[in-house]
PDB file of C-alpha atoms in Angstrom:
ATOM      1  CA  UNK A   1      46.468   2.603   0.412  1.00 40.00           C
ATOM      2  CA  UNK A   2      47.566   4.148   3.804  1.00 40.00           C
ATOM      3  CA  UNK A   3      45.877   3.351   6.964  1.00 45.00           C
ATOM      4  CA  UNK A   4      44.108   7.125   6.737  1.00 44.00           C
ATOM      5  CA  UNK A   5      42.865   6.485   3.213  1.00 39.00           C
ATOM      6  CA  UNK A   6      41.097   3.464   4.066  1.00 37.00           C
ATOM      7  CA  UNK A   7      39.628   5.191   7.277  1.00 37.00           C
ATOM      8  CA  UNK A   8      38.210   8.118   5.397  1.00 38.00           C
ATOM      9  CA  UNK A   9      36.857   5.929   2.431  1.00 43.00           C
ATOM     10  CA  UNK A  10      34.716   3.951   4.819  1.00 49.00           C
ATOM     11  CA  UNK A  11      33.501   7.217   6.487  1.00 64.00           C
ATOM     12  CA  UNK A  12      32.990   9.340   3.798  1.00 83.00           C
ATOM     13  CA  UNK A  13      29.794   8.989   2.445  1.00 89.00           C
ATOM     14  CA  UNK A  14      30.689   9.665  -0.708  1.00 85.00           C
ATOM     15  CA  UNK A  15      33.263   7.179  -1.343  1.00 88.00           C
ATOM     16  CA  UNK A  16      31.017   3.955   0.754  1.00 92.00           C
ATOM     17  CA  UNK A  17      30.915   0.764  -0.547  1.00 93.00           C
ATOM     18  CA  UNK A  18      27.329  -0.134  -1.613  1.00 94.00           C
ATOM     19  CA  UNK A  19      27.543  -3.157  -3.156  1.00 95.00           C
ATOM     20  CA  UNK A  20      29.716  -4.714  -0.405  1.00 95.00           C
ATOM     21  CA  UNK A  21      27.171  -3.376   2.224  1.00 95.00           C
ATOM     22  CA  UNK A  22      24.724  -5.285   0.092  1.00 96.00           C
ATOM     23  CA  UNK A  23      26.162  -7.684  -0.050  1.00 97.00           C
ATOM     24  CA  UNK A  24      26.602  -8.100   3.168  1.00 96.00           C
ATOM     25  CA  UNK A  25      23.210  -7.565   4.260  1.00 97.00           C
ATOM     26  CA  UNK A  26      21.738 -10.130   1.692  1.00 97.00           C
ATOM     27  CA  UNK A  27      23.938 -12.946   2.918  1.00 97.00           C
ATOM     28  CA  UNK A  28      22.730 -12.623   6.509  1.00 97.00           C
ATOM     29  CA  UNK A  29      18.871 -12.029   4.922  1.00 97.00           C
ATOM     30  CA  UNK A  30      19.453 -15.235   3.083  1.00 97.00           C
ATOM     31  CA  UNK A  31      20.615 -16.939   6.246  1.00 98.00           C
ATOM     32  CA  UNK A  32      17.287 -15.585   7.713  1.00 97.00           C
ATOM     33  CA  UNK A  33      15.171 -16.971   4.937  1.00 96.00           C
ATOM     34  CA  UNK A  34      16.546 -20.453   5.134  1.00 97.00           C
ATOM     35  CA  UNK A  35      15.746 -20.688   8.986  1.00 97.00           C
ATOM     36  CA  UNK A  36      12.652 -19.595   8.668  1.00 95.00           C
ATOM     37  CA  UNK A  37      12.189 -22.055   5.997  1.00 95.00           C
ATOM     38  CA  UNK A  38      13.287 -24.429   8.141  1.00 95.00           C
ATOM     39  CA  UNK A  39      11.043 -23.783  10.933  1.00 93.00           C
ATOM     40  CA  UNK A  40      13.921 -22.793  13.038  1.00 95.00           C
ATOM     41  CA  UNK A  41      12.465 -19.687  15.599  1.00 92.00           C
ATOM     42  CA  UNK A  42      15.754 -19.627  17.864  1.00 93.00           C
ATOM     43  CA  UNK A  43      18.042 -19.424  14.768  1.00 95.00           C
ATOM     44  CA  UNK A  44      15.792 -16.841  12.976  1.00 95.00           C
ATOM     45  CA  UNK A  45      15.835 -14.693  16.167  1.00 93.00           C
ATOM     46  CA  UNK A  46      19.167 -14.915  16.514  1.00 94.00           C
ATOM     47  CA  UNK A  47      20.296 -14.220  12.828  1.00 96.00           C
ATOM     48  CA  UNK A  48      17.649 -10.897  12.924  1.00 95.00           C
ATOM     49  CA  UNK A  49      19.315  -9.646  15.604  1.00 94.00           C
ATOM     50  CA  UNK A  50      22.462  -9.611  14.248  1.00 95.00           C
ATOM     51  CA  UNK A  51      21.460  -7.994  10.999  1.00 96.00           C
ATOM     52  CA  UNK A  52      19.463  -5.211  13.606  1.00 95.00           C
ATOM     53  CA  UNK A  53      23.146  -4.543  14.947  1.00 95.00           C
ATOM     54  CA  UNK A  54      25.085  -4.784  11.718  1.00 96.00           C
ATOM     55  CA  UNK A  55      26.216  -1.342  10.536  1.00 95.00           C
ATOM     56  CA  UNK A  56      25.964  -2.446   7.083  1.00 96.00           C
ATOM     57  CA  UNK A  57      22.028  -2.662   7.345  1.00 97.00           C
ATOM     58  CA  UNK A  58      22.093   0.611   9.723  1.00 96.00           C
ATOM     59  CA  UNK A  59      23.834   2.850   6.653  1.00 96.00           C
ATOM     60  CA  UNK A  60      21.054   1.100   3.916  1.00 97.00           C
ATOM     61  CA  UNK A  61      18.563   1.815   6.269  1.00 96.00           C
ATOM     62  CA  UNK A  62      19.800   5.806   6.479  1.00 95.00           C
ATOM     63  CA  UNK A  63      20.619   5.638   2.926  1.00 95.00           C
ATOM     64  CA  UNK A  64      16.961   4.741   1.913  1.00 94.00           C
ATOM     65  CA  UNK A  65      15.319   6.886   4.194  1.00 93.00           C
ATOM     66  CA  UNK A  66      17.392  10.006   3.350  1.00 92.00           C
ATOM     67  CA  UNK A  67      18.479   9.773  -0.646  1.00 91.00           C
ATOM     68  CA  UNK A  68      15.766   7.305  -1.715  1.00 88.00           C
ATOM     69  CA  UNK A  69      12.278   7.284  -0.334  1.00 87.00           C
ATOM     70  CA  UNK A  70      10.407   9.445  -2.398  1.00 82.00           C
ATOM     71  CA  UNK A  71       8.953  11.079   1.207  1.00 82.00           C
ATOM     72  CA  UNK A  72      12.296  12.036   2.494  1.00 85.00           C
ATOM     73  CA  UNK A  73      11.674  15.954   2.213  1.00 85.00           C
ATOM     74  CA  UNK A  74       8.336  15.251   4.096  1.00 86.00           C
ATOM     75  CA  UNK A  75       9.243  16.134   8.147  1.00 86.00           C
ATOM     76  CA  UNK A  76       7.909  14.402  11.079  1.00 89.00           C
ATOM     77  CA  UNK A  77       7.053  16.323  13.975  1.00 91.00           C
ATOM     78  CA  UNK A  78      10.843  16.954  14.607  1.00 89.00           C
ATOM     79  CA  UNK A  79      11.245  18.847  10.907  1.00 87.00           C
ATOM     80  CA  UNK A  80      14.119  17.198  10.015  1.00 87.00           C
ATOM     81  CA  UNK A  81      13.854  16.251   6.161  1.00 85.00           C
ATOM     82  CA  UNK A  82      16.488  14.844   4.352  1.00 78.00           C
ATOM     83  CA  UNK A  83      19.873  14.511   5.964  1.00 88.00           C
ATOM     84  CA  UNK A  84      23.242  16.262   4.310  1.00 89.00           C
ATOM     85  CA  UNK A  85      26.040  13.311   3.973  1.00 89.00           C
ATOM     86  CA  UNK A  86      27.678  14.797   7.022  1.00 89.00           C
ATOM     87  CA  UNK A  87      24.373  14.234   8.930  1.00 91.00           C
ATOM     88  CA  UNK A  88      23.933  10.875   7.937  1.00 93.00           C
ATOM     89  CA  UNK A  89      27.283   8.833   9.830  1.00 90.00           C
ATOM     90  CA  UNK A  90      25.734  10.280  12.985  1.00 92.00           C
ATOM     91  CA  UNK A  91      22.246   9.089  12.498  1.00 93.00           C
ATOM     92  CA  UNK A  92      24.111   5.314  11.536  1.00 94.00           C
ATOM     93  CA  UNK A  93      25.221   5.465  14.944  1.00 93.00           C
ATOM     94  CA  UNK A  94      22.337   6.232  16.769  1.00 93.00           C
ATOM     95  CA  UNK A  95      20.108   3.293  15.291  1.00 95.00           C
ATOM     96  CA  UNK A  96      19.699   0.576  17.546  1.00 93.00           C
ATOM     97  CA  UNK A  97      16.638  -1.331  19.151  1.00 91.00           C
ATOM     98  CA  UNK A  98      16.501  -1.466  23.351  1.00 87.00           C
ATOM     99  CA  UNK A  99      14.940  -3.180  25.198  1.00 83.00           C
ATOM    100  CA  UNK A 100      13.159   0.025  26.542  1.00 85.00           C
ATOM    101  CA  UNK A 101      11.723   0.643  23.008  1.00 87.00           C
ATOM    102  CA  UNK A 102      10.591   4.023  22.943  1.00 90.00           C
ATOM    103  CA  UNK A 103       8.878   5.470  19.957  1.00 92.00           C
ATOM    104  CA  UNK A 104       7.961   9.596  18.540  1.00 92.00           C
ATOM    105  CA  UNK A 105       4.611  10.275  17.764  1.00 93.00           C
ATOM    106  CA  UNK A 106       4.079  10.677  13.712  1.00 91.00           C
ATOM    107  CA  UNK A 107       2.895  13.902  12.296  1.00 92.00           C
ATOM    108  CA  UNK A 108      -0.585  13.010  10.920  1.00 88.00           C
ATOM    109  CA  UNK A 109      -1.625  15.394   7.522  1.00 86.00           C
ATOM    110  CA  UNK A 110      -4.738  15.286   5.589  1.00 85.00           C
ATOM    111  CA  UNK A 111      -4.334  14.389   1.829  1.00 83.00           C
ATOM    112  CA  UNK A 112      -7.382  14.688  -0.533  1.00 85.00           C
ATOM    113  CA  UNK A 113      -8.598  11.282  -2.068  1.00 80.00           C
ATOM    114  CA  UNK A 114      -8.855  11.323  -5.862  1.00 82.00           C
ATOM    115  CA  UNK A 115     -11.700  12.050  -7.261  1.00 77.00           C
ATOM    116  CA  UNK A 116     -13.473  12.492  -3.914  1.00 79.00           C
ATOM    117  CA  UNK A 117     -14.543  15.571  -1.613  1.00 79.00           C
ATOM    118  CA  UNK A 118     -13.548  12.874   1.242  1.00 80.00           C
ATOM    119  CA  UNK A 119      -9.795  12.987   2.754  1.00 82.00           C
ATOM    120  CA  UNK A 120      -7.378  10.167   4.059  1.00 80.00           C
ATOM    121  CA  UNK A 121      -4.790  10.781   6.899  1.00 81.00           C
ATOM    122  CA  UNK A 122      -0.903  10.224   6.253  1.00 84.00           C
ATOM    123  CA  UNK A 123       1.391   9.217   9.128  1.00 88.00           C
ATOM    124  CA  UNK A 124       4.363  10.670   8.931  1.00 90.00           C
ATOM    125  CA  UNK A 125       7.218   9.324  11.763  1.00 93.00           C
ATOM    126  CA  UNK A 126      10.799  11.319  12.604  1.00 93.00           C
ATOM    127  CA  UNK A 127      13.372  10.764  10.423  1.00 94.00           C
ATOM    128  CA  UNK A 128      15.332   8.586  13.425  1.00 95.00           C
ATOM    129  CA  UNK A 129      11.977   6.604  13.346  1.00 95.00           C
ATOM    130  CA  UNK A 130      11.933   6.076   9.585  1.00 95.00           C
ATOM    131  CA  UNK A 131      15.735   4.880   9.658  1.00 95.00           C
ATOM    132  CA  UNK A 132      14.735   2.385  12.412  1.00 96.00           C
ATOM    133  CA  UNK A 133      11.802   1.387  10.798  1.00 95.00           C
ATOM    134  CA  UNK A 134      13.705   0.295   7.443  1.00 95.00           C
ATOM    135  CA  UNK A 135      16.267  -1.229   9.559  1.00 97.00           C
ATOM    136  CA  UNK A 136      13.306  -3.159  11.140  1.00 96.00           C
ATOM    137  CA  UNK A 137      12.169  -4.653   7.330  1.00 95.00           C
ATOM    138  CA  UNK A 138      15.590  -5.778   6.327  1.00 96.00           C
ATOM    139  CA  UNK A 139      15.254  -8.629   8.851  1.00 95.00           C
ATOM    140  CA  UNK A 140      11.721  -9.227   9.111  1.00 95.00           C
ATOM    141  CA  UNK A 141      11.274  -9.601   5.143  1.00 95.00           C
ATOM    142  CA  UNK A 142      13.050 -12.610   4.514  1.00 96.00           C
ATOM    143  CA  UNK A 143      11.398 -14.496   7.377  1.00 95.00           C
ATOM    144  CA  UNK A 144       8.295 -13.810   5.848  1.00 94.00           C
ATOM    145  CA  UNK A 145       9.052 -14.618   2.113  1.00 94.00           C
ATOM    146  CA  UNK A 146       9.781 -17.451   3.824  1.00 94.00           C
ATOM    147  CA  UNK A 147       6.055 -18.678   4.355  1.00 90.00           C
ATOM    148  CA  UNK A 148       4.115 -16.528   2.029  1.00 90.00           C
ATOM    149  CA  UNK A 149       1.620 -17.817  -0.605  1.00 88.00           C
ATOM    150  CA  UNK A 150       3.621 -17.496  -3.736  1.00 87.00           C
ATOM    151  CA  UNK A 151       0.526 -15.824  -5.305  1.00 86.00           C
ATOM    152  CA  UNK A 152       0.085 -13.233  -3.359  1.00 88.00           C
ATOM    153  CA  UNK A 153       1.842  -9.619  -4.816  1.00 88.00           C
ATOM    154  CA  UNK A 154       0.901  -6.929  -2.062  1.00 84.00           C
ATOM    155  CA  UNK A 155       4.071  -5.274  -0.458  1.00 83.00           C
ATOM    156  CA  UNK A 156       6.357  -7.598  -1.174  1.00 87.00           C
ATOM    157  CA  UNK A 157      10.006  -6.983  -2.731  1.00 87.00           C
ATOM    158  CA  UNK A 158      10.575  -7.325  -6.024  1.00 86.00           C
ATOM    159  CA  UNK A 159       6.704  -7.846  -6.559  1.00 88.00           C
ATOM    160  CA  UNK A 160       4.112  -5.535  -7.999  1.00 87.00           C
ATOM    161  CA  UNK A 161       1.012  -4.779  -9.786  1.00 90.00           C
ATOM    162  CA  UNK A 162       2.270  -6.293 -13.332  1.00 92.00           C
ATOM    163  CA  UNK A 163       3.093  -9.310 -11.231  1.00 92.00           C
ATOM    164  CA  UNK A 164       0.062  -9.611 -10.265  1.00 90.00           C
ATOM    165  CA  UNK A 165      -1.878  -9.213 -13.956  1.00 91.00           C
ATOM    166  CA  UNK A 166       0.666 -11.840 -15.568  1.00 92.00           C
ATOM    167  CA  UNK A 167      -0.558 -14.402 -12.469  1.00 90.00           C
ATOM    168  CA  UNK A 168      -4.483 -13.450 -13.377  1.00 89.00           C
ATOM    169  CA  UNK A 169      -3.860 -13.170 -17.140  1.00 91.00           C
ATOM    170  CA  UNK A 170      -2.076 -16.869 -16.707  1.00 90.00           C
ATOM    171  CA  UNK A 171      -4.993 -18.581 -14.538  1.00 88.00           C
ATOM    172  CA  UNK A 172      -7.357 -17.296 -16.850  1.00 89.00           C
ATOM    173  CA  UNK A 173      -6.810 -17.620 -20.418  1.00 90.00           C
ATOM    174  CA  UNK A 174      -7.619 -21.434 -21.114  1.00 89.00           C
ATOM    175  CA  UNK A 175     -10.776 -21.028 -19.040  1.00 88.00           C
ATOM    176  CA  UNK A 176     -13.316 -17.712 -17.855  1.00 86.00           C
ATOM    177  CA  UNK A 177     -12.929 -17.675 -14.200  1.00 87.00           C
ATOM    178  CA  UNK A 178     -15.191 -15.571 -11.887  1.00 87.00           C
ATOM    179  CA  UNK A 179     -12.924 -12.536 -10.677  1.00 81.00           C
ATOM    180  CA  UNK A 180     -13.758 -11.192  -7.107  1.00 84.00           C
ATOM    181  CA  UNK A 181     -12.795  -7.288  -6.921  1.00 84.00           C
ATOM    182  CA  UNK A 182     -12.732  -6.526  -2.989  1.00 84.00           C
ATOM    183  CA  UNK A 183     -11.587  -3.615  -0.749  1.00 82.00           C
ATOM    184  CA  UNK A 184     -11.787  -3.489   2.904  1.00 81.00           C
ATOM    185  CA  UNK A 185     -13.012  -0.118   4.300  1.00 79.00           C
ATOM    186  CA  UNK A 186     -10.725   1.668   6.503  1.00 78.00           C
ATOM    187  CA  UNK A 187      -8.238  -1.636   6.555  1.00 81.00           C
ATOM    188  CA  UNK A 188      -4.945  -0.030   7.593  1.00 82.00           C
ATOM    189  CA  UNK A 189      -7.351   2.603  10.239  1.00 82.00           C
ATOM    190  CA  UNK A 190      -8.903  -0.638  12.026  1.00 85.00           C
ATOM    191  CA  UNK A 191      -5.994  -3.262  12.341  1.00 89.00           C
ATOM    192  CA  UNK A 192      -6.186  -4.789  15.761  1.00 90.00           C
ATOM    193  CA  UNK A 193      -2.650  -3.985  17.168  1.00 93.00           C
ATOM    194  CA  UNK A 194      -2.861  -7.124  19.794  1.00 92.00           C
ATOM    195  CA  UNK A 195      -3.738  -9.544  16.488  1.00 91.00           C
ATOM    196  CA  UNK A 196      -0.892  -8.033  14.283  1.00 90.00           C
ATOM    197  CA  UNK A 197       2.066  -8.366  17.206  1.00 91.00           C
ATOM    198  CA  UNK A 198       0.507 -11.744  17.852  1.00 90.00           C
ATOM    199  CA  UNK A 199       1.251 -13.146  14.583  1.00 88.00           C
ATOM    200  CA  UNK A 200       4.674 -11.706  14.617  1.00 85.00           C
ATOM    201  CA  UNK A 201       5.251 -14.657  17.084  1.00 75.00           C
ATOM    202  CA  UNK A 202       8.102 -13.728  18.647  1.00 72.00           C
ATOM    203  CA  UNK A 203       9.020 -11.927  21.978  1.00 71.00           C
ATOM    204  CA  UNK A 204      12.300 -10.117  20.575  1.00 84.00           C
ATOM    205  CA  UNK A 205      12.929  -6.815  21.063  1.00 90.00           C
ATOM    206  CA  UNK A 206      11.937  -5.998  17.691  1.00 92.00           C
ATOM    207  CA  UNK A 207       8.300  -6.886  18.752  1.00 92.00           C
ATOM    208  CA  UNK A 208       8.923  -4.292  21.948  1.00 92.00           C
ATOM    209  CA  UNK A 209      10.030  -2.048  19.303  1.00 94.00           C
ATOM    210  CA  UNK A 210       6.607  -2.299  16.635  1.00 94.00           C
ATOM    211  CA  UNK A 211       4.143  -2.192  19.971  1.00 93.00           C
ATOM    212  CA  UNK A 212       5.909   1.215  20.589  1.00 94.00           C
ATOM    213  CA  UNK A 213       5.534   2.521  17.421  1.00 94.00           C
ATOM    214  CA  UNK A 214       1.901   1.526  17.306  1.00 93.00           C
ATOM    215  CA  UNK A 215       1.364   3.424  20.708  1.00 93.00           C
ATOM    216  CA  UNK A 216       3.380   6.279  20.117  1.00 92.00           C
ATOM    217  CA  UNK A 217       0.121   7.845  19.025  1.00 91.00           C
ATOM    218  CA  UNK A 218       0.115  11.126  16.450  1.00 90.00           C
ATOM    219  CA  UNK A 219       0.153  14.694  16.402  1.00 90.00           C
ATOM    220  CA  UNK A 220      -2.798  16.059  14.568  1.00 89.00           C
ATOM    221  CA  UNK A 221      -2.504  20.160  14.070  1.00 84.00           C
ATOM    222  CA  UNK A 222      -0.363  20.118  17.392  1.00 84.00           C
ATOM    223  CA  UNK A 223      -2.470  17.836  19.545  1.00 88.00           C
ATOM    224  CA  UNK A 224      -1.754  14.684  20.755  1.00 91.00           C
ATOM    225  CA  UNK A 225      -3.653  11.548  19.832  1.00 88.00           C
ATOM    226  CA  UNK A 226      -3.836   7.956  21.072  1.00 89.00           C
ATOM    227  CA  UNK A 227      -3.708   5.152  18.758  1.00 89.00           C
ATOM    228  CA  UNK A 228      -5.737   2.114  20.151  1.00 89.00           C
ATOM    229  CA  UNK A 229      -5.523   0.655  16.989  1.00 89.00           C
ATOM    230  CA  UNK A 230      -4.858   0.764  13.263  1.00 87.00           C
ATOM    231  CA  UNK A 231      -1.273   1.494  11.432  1.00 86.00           C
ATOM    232  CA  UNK A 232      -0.590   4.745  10.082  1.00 80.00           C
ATOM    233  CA  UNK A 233       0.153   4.933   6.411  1.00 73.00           C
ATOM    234  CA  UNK A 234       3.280   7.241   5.459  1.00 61.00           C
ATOM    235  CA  UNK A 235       5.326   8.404   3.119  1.00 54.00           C
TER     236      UNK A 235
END
């Protein structure tokens, strides 16, 4: 393979190697996990940072965002929806996380709730913002796997509801249990942002980074709106 070839295979979208990028991405998340599992801050810090820079997580981050994400034809307030392969190299490049962390304002739409006359607002961030975002999660999740309860399902990788009904099917089927069905009004509208940056425990720059996007307020049918607190939900 000529020096060209190899050039053009790993910038070509087309012709980019997934599984290595994985690959590569897991080892560092695994190196991440371990730390954390060790109680090891500096180390953890350290190892995020370096996934936040590698360009391996910056093209899964793009890749999910633009190809995968079932919102990725849903704009932001910039109206950019899902990027052509020639658009997506140059949004790899622009990723990265200052330490001025700025943040866009998300789009906020109305969506009917089922069944209900009542309505539930959707936050919808840039596609720049989404990229980051995801770029954000592949070095945050394996620090907390780390310390999770094992029984909890919620948002976690390779978790889900059926998860969840094996672990309540298994704690209950030598002996009836009392089964407490709860669900916290307006739960994602009312998180405290100072609380939720507190627990992230950390002063990186990824932490600059979240308290930006939890300021950056929304646009609601073209006007601006704080956001004191809460987290908005998207797509």
């Amino acid at each position: 393979m000529s020096r060209n070839t190899g050039i053009r295979r790993v910038y070509d979208w087309k012709a980019v190697p997934w599984r290595k990028l994985e690959r590569a991405v897991f080892k560092l998340q695994k190196r991440i996990y371990r730390a954390a599992q060790e109680g090891n801050k500096r180390k953890v810090r350290r190892l995020q940072g370096l996934l936040t820079r590698s360009w391996s997580a910056k093209m899964i981050a793009v890749r999910q965002v633009t190809q995968q994400n079932q919102g990725r034809k849903t704009a932001g307030i910039d109206s950019v929806t899902a990027l052509k392969p020639s658009e997506r190299q140059p949004l790899v490049r622009r990723l990265r996380i200052t330490r001025m962390a700025k943040a866009q304002p998300t789009r906020r739409v109305w969506i009917p709730k089922p069944g209900k006359d009542a309505h539930r607002p959707l936050g919808i961030p840039t596609m720049y913002e989404r990229a980051l975002q995801g770029l954000v999660k592949l070095s945050l999740e394996p620090e907390w796997e780390a310390i999770f309860e094992p029984n909890s399902y919620g948002f976690r990788p390779g978790r889900g509801c059926h998860d969840a009904i094996e672990a309540i099917f298994n704690s209950i089927r030598y002996k009836p249990k009392w089964v407490l069905d709860a669900d916290i009004a307006k739960c994602f509208d009312k998180i405290g942002h100072s609380a939720l940056l507190n627990k992230l425990n950390n002063t990186s720059p990824i932490r600059r980074q979240i308290r930006a996007w939890l300021k950056a307020g929304v646009m609601d049918h073209g006007t601006w709106q704080t956001t004191d607190a809460g987290t908005p939900q998207g797509v």
